[in-house]
Amino acid sequence: MPPTISDEIGDQYSDHVYSWEEILHYVEKYESIENYLIKEKLHFPDIHPSYLILPNDFPYSVEPGTEHILIWSKEPLMSEFVERLLEQEYGSNVWEWTYFVNPPELQSVRRFPHVHVFMRKKK
């Protein structure tokens, strides 16, 4: 299981950037955030392991320069896989990151495992 938020990057997140009124727009149109994401965003490739790296459509409020992405999968995501994927796609020589999985009661999409990643370019 990925680590919980503990380092400097993780300490920066506080709340969603979008107001709940804006989020409700998606709920009214699609009946749920999960339906919106499944219909519009979560189109998995036919590869194994099947995963997607997407910007968070509803990012948390973070310091400028910090990216909030999500890694989505059809299978549980192990820390080793997440680390390898981040290294392959972004490189720890350029980026620093932290990641976590929300507890089930805070997950808007429970159907597909996903990891929140906060990352910024190294100085």
Short mmCIF file of N, CA and C in Angstrom, two decimals:
data_model
loop_
_atom_site.label_atom_id
_atom_site.label_comp_id
_atom_site.label_asym_id
_atom_site.label_seq_id
_atom_site.Cartn_x
_atom_site.Cartn_y
_atom_site.Cartn_z
N MET A 1 0.84 -1.18 0.00
CA MET A 1 0.00 0.00 0.00
C MET A 1 0.89 1.24 0.00
N PRO A 2 0.53 2.25 -0.80
CA PRO A 2 1.33 3.48 -0.84
C PRO A 2 1.36 4.18 0.52
N PRO A 3 2.39 4.96 0.76
CA PRO A 3 2.51 5.65 2.04
C PRO A 3 1.44 6.72 2.20
N THR A 4 1.24 7.11 3.45
CA THR A 4 0.33 8.22 3.72
C THR A 4 1.09 9.52 3.50
N ILE A 5 0.36 10.62 3.51
CA ILE A 5 1.00 11.92 3.33
C ILE A 5 1.88 12.18 4.55
N SER A 6 3.13 12.50 4.30
CA SER A 6 3.99 12.74 5.45
C SER A 6 5.07 13.77 5.20
N ASP A 7 5.42 14.01 3.96
CA ASP A 7 6.54 14.92 3.74
C ASP A 7 6.07 16.31 3.36
N GLU A 8 7.01 17.17 3.03
CA GLU A 8 6.74 18.58 2.76
C GLU A 8 5.71 18.79 1.66
N ILE A 9 5.78 18.02 0.58
CA ILE A 9 4.81 18.20 -0.51
C ILE A 9 3.43 17.84 -0.01
N GLY A 10 3.30 16.72 0.66
CA GLY A 10 2.00 16.28 1.15
C GLY A 10 1.39 17.26 2.12
N ASP A 11 2.22 17.94 2.89
CA ASP A 11 1.71 18.91 3.86
C ASP A 11 1.08 20.12 3.19
N GLN A 12 1.30 20.30 1.89
CA GLN A 12 0.78 21.47 1.20
C GLN A 12 -0.69 21.33 0.81
N TYR A 13 -1.18 20.10 0.69
CA TYR A 13 -2.55 20.00 0.20
C TYR A 13 -3.51 20.32 1.32
N SER A 14 -4.60 20.96 0.96
CA SER A 14 -5.55 21.30 2.00
C SER A 14 -6.98 20.98 1.60
N ASP A 15 -7.38 21.40 0.43
CA ASP A 15 -8.78 21.22 0.05
C ASP A 15 -8.87 21.25 -1.47
N HIS A 16 -10.05 20.99 -1.97
CA HIS A 16 -10.25 21.04 -3.41
C HIS A 16 -10.22 22.48 -3.92
N VAL A 17 -9.72 22.68 -5.12
CA VAL A 17 -9.71 24.00 -5.75
C VAL A 17 -11.13 24.36 -6.18
N TYR A 18 -11.87 23.38 -6.67
CA TYR A 18 -13.21 23.62 -7.18
C TYR A 18 -14.20 23.76 -6.03
N SER A 19 -15.15 24.67 -6.20
CA SER A 19 -16.20 24.81 -5.20
C SER A 19 -17.14 23.62 -5.32
N TRP A 20 -17.85 23.34 -4.26
CA TRP A 20 -18.79 22.23 -4.30
C TRP A 20 -19.90 22.49 -5.31
N GLU A 21 -20.21 23.76 -5.58
CA GLU A 21 -21.22 24.08 -6.59
C GLU A 21 -20.76 23.61 -7.97
N GLU A 22 -19.48 23.81 -8.27
CA GLU A 22 -18.95 23.34 -9.56
C GLU A 22 -18.97 21.82 -9.65
N ILE A 23 -18.65 21.17 -8.56
CA ILE A 23 -18.66 19.71 -8.53
C ILE A 23 -20.09 19.21 -8.69
N LEU A 24 -21.05 19.90 -8.07
CA LEU A 24 -22.45 19.50 -8.19
C LEU A 24 -22.94 19.55 -9.63
N HIS A 25 -22.37 20.44 -10.44
CA HIS A 25 -22.72 20.50 -11.86
C HIS A 25 -22.47 19.14 -12.51
N TYR A 26 -21.33 18.54 -12.23
CA TYR A 26 -21.01 17.22 -12.79
C TYR A 26 -21.96 16.16 -12.24
N VAL A 27 -22.29 16.27 -10.97
CA VAL A 27 -23.20 15.30 -10.36
C VAL A 27 -24.59 15.41 -11.00
N GLU A 28 -25.05 16.62 -11.25
CA GLU A 28 -26.35 16.80 -11.89
C GLU A 28 -26.35 16.23 -13.31
N LYS A 29 -25.28 16.44 -14.04
CA LYS A 29 -25.22 16.00 -15.43
C LYS A 29 -24.99 14.49 -15.55
N TYR A 30 -24.15 13.92 -14.69
CA TYR A 30 -23.75 12.51 -14.82
C TYR A 30 -24.27 11.62 -13.69
N GLU A 31 -24.94 12.20 -12.72
CA GLU A 31 -25.47 11.52 -11.54
C GLU A 31 -24.43 11.25 -10.46
N SER A 32 -23.15 11.25 -10.84
CA SER A 32 -22.08 11.11 -9.84
C SER A 32 -20.75 11.47 -10.49
N ILE A 33 -19.79 11.79 -9.66
CA ILE A 33 -18.43 12.04 -10.16
C ILE A 33 -17.88 10.76 -10.76
N GLU A 34 -18.19 9.64 -10.14
CA GLU A 34 -17.73 8.35 -10.67
C GLU A 34 -18.24 8.14 -12.09
N ASN A 35 -19.52 8.39 -12.33
CA ASN A 35 -20.07 8.23 -13.68
C ASN A 35 -19.39 9.17 -14.68
N TYR A 36 -19.15 10.41 -14.27
CA TYR A 36 -18.47 11.36 -15.14
C TYR A 36 -17.09 10.83 -15.54
N LEU A 37 -16.32 10.41 -14.55
CA LEU A 37 -14.96 9.94 -14.83
C LEU A 37 -14.96 8.68 -15.69
N ILE A 38 -15.84 7.75 -15.41
CA ILE A 38 -15.90 6.51 -16.19
C ILE A 38 -16.31 6.81 -17.63
N LYS A 39 -17.30 7.68 -17.79
CA LYS A 39 -17.79 7.97 -19.14
C LYS A 39 -16.80 8.83 -19.94
N GLU A 40 -16.21 9.82 -19.31
CA GLU A 40 -15.42 10.82 -20.03
C GLU A 40 -13.90 10.63 -19.96
N LYS A 41 -13.39 9.99 -18.92
CA LYS A 41 -11.94 10.00 -18.70
C LYS A 41 -11.28 8.63 -18.63
N LEU A 42 -11.92 7.69 -17.97
CA LEU A 42 -11.25 6.43 -17.65
C LEU A 42 -11.42 5.40 -18.76
N HIS A 43 -10.72 5.64 -19.85
CA HIS A 43 -10.72 4.74 -21.01
C HIS A 43 -9.37 4.03 -21.02
N PHE A 44 -9.33 2.87 -20.41
CA PHE A 44 -8.08 2.15 -20.22
C PHE A 44 -7.59 1.51 -21.52
N PRO A 45 -6.28 1.55 -21.74
CA PRO A 45 -5.71 0.88 -22.93
C PRO A 45 -5.76 -0.64 -22.75
N ASP A 46 -5.68 -1.34 -23.86
CA ASP A 46 -5.69 -2.81 -23.83
C ASP A 46 -4.27 -3.35 -23.65
N ILE A 47 -3.66 -2.99 -22.55
CA ILE A 47 -2.33 -3.50 -22.21
C ILE A 47 -2.38 -4.03 -20.78
N HIS A 48 -1.38 -4.78 -20.42
CA HIS A 48 -1.31 -5.25 -19.05
C HIS A 48 0.06 -4.89 -18.48
N PRO A 49 0.14 -4.27 -17.34
CA PRO A 49 -0.99 -3.81 -16.54
C PRO A 49 -1.63 -2.58 -17.17
N SER A 50 -2.92 -2.51 -17.05
CA SER A 50 -3.68 -1.40 -17.63
C SER A 50 -3.76 -0.27 -16.61
N TYR A 51 -3.25 0.90 -16.97
CA TYR A 51 -3.27 2.04 -16.07
C TYR A 51 -3.39 3.33 -16.89
N LEU A 52 -3.77 4.39 -16.22
CA LEU A 52 -3.83 5.72 -16.81
C LEU A 52 -3.19 6.70 -15.86
N ILE A 53 -2.46 7.66 -16.40
CA ILE A 53 -1.94 8.78 -15.61
C ILE A 53 -2.66 10.01 -16.14
N LEU A 54 -3.46 10.64 -15.26
CA LEU A 54 -4.26 11.80 -15.68
C LEU A 54 -4.14 12.92 -14.67
N PRO A 55 -4.24 14.17 -15.14
CA PRO A 55 -4.33 15.27 -14.18
C PRO A 55 -5.64 15.10 -13.40
N ASN A 56 -5.63 15.51 -12.15
CA ASN A 56 -6.85 15.42 -11.36
C ASN A 56 -7.83 16.49 -11.84
N ASP A 57 -9.01 16.09 -12.28
CA ASP A 57 -10.03 17.05 -12.71
C ASP A 57 -10.54 17.90 -11.55
N PHE A 58 -10.36 17.42 -10.33
CA PHE A 58 -10.81 18.12 -9.14
C PHE A 58 -9.64 18.21 -8.16
N PRO A 59 -8.60 18.95 -8.56
CA PRO A 59 -7.36 18.96 -7.76
C PRO A 59 -7.55 19.62 -6.40
N TYR A 60 -6.73 19.19 -5.47
CA TYR A 60 -6.68 19.82 -4.17
C TYR A 60 -5.93 21.13 -4.32
N SER A 61 -6.15 22.01 -3.39
CA SER A 61 -5.45 23.29 -3.38
C SER A 61 -4.01 23.03 -2.96
N VAL A 62 -3.09 23.35 -3.86
CA VAL A 62 -1.67 23.13 -3.58
C VAL A 62 -0.88 24.38 -3.95
N GLU A 63 0.32 24.44 -3.46
CA GLU A 63 1.21 25.55 -3.75
C GLU A 63 1.47 25.63 -5.26
N PRO A 64 1.56 26.84 -5.83
CA PRO A 64 1.88 26.96 -7.25
C PRO A 64 3.14 26.16 -7.59
N GLY A 65 3.11 25.49 -8.73
CA GLY A 65 4.24 24.67 -9.15
C GLY A 65 4.12 23.21 -8.76
N THR A 66 3.13 22.89 -7.93
CA THR A 66 2.89 21.51 -7.53
C THR A 66 1.78 20.93 -8.39
N GLU A 67 2.06 19.82 -9.04
CA GLU A 67 1.08 19.13 -9.89
C GLU A 67 0.33 18.10 -9.05
N HIS A 68 -0.97 17.92 -9.35
CA HIS A 68 -1.77 16.89 -8.69
C HIS A 68 -2.29 15.97 -9.78
N ILE A 69 -1.69 14.79 -9.88
CA ILE A 69 -2.11 13.82 -10.89
C ILE A 69 -2.67 12.59 -10.19
N LEU A 70 -3.33 11.76 -10.97
CA LEU A 70 -3.85 10.49 -10.47
C LEU A 70 -3.34 9.36 -11.34
N ILE A 71 -3.02 8.27 -10.71
CA ILE A 71 -2.71 7.04 -11.43
C ILE A 71 -3.89 6.11 -11.20
N TRP A 72 -4.57 5.76 -12.27
CA TRP A 72 -5.75 4.89 -12.23
C TRP A 72 -5.38 3.51 -12.73
N SER A 73 -6.05 2.50 -12.19
CA SER A 73 -5.78 1.13 -12.61
C SER A 73 -7.04 0.29 -12.46
N LYS A 74 -7.02 -0.86 -13.10
CA LYS A 74 -8.10 -1.83 -12.92
C LYS A 74 -7.75 -2.81 -11.82
N GLU A 75 -6.50 -2.77 -11.37
CA GLU A 75 -6.00 -3.67 -10.33
C GLU A 75 -5.40 -2.84 -9.21
N PRO A 76 -5.31 -3.40 -8.01
CA PRO A 76 -4.67 -2.66 -6.91
C PRO A 76 -3.26 -2.21 -7.32
N LEU A 77 -2.90 -1.03 -6.88
CA LEU A 77 -1.60 -0.44 -7.20
C LEU A 77 -0.65 -0.62 -6.02
N MET A 78 0.45 -1.27 -6.27
CA MET A 78 1.46 -1.49 -5.24
C MET A 78 2.49 -0.36 -5.29
N SER A 79 3.08 -0.06 -4.15
CA SER A 79 4.07 1.02 -4.06
C SER A 79 5.20 0.86 -5.06
N GLU A 80 5.69 -0.36 -5.22
CA GLU A 80 6.80 -0.61 -6.13
C GLU A 80 6.43 -0.24 -7.56
N PHE A 81 5.20 -0.58 -7.96
CA PHE A 81 4.74 -0.25 -9.31
C PHE A 81 4.62 1.26 -9.48
N VAL A 82 4.04 1.93 -8.49
CA VAL A 82 3.87 3.39 -8.55
C VAL A 82 5.23 4.06 -8.66
N GLU A 83 6.18 3.66 -7.84
CA GLU A 83 7.53 4.25 -7.88
C GLU A 83 8.19 4.04 -9.24
N ARG A 84 8.10 2.82 -9.76
CA ARG A 84 8.69 2.51 -11.07
C ARG A 84 8.05 3.35 -12.17
N LEU A 85 6.73 3.46 -12.12
CA LEU A 85 6.00 4.23 -13.12
C LEU A 85 6.37 5.71 -13.06
N LEU A 86 6.42 6.29 -11.87
CA LEU A 86 6.79 7.69 -11.73
C LEU A 86 8.22 7.93 -12.20
N GLU A 87 9.10 7.01 -11.86
CA GLU A 87 10.50 7.14 -12.30
C GLU A 87 10.58 7.08 -13.82
N GLN A 88 9.86 6.14 -14.41
CA GLN A 88 9.87 5.96 -15.87
C GLN A 88 9.26 7.17 -16.59
N GLU A 89 8.15 7.67 -16.10
CA GLU A 89 7.42 8.74 -16.79
C GLU A 89 7.97 10.14 -16.50
N TYR A 90 8.50 10.35 -15.29
CA TYR A 90 8.89 11.70 -14.88
C TYR A 90 10.36 11.82 -14.49
N GLY A 91 10.90 10.82 -13.82
CA GLY A 91 12.30 10.83 -13.41
C GLY A 91 12.56 11.57 -12.12
N SER A 92 13.12 10.87 -11.14
CA SER A 92 13.40 11.49 -9.85
C SER A 92 14.58 12.46 -9.91
N ASN A 93 15.28 12.48 -11.04
CA ASN A 93 16.34 13.47 -11.20
C ASN A 93 15.76 14.84 -11.56
N VAL A 94 14.50 14.87 -12.02
CA VAL A 94 13.84 16.12 -12.41
C VAL A 94 12.71 16.48 -11.45
N TRP A 95 11.97 15.48 -10.99
CA TRP A 95 10.79 15.69 -10.16
C TRP A 95 10.97 15.08 -8.78
N GLU A 96 10.26 15.66 -7.80
CA GLU A 96 10.09 15.02 -6.50
C GLU A 96 8.60 14.83 -6.29
N TRP A 97 8.22 13.77 -5.58
CA TRP A 97 6.80 13.46 -5.44
C TRP A 97 6.51 12.76 -4.13
N THR A 98 5.24 12.79 -3.80
CA THR A 98 4.68 11.97 -2.73
C THR A 98 3.34 11.50 -3.23
N TYR A 99 2.86 10.40 -2.69
CA TYR A 99 1.58 9.87 -3.16
C TYR A 99 0.88 9.13 -2.02
N PHE A 100 -0.42 8.95 -2.18
CA PHE A 100 -1.21 8.26 -1.18
C PHE A 100 -2.51 7.78 -1.81
N VAL A 101 -3.19 6.91 -1.09
CA VAL A 101 -4.52 6.44 -1.46
C VAL A 101 -5.47 6.95 -0.40
N ASN A 102 -6.55 7.60 -0.82
CA ASN A 102 -7.56 8.04 0.13
C ASN A 102 -8.22 6.82 0.78
N PRO A 103 -8.65 6.95 2.03
CA PRO A 103 -9.42 5.86 2.63
C PRO A 103 -10.73 5.68 1.86
N PRO A 104 -11.30 4.49 1.87
CA PRO A 104 -12.50 4.22 1.06
C PRO A 104 -13.63 5.24 1.23
N GLU A 105 -13.84 5.71 2.44
CA GLU A 105 -14.95 6.65 2.67
C GLU A 105 -14.73 8.00 2.00
N LEU A 106 -13.51 8.31 1.59
CA LEU A 106 -13.22 9.58 0.91
C LEU A 106 -13.02 9.42 -0.59
N GLN A 107 -13.12 8.21 -1.09
CA GLN A 107 -12.91 7.98 -2.52
C GLN A 107 -14.18 8.27 -3.31
N SER A 108 -14.06 9.12 -4.31
CA SER A 108 -15.22 9.42 -5.16
C SER A 108 -15.44 8.33 -6.19
N VAL A 109 -14.40 7.57 -6.50
CA VAL A 109 -14.51 6.47 -7.46
C VAL A 109 -13.91 5.22 -6.80
N ARG A 110 -14.76 4.36 -6.33
CA ARG A 110 -14.29 3.15 -5.65
C ARG A 110 -14.11 1.99 -6.62
N ARG A 111 -14.67 2.12 -7.80
CA ARG A 111 -14.63 1.02 -8.78
C ARG A 111 -13.21 0.74 -9.27
N PHE A 112 -12.39 1.79 -9.40
CA PHE A 112 -11.03 1.63 -9.91
C PHE A 112 -10.03 2.15 -8.88
N PRO A 113 -9.05 1.33 -8.54
CA PRO A 113 -8.00 1.81 -7.63
C PRO A 113 -7.29 3.02 -8.23
N HIS A 114 -6.97 3.99 -7.39
CA HIS A 114 -6.23 5.15 -7.87
C HIS A 114 -5.39 5.75 -6.75
N VAL A 115 -4.30 6.34 -7.19
CA VAL A 115 -3.32 6.94 -6.29
C VAL A 115 -3.22 8.42 -6.60
N HIS A 116 -3.29 9.25 -5.57
CA HIS A 116 -3.07 10.69 -5.71
C HIS A 116 -1.57 10.93 -5.65
N VAL A 117 -1.07 11.69 -6.62
CA VAL A 117 0.36 12.02 -6.66
C VAL A 117 0.50 13.54 -6.67
N PHE A 118 1.31 14.05 -5.76
CA PHE A 118 1.67 15.47 -5.75
C PHE A 118 3.13 15.54 -6.14
N MET A 119 3.43 16.33 -7.15
CA MET A 119 4.81 16.38 -7.63
C MET A 119 5.19 17.79 -8.04
N ARG A 120 6.46 18.08 -7.94
CA ARG A 120 6.98 19.37 -8.39
C ARG A 120 8.40 19.16 -8.89
N LYS A 121 8.80 20.06 -9.77
CA LYS A 121 10.17 19.98 -10.30
C LYS A 121 11.15 20.34 -9.20
N LYS A 122 12.27 19.63 -9.21
CA LYS A 122 13.31 19.90 -8.23
C LYS A 122 13.94 21.26 -8.52
N LYS A 123 14.40 21.88 -7.47
CA LYS A 123 15.03 23.20 -7.61
C LYS A 123 16.50 23.06 -7.91
#
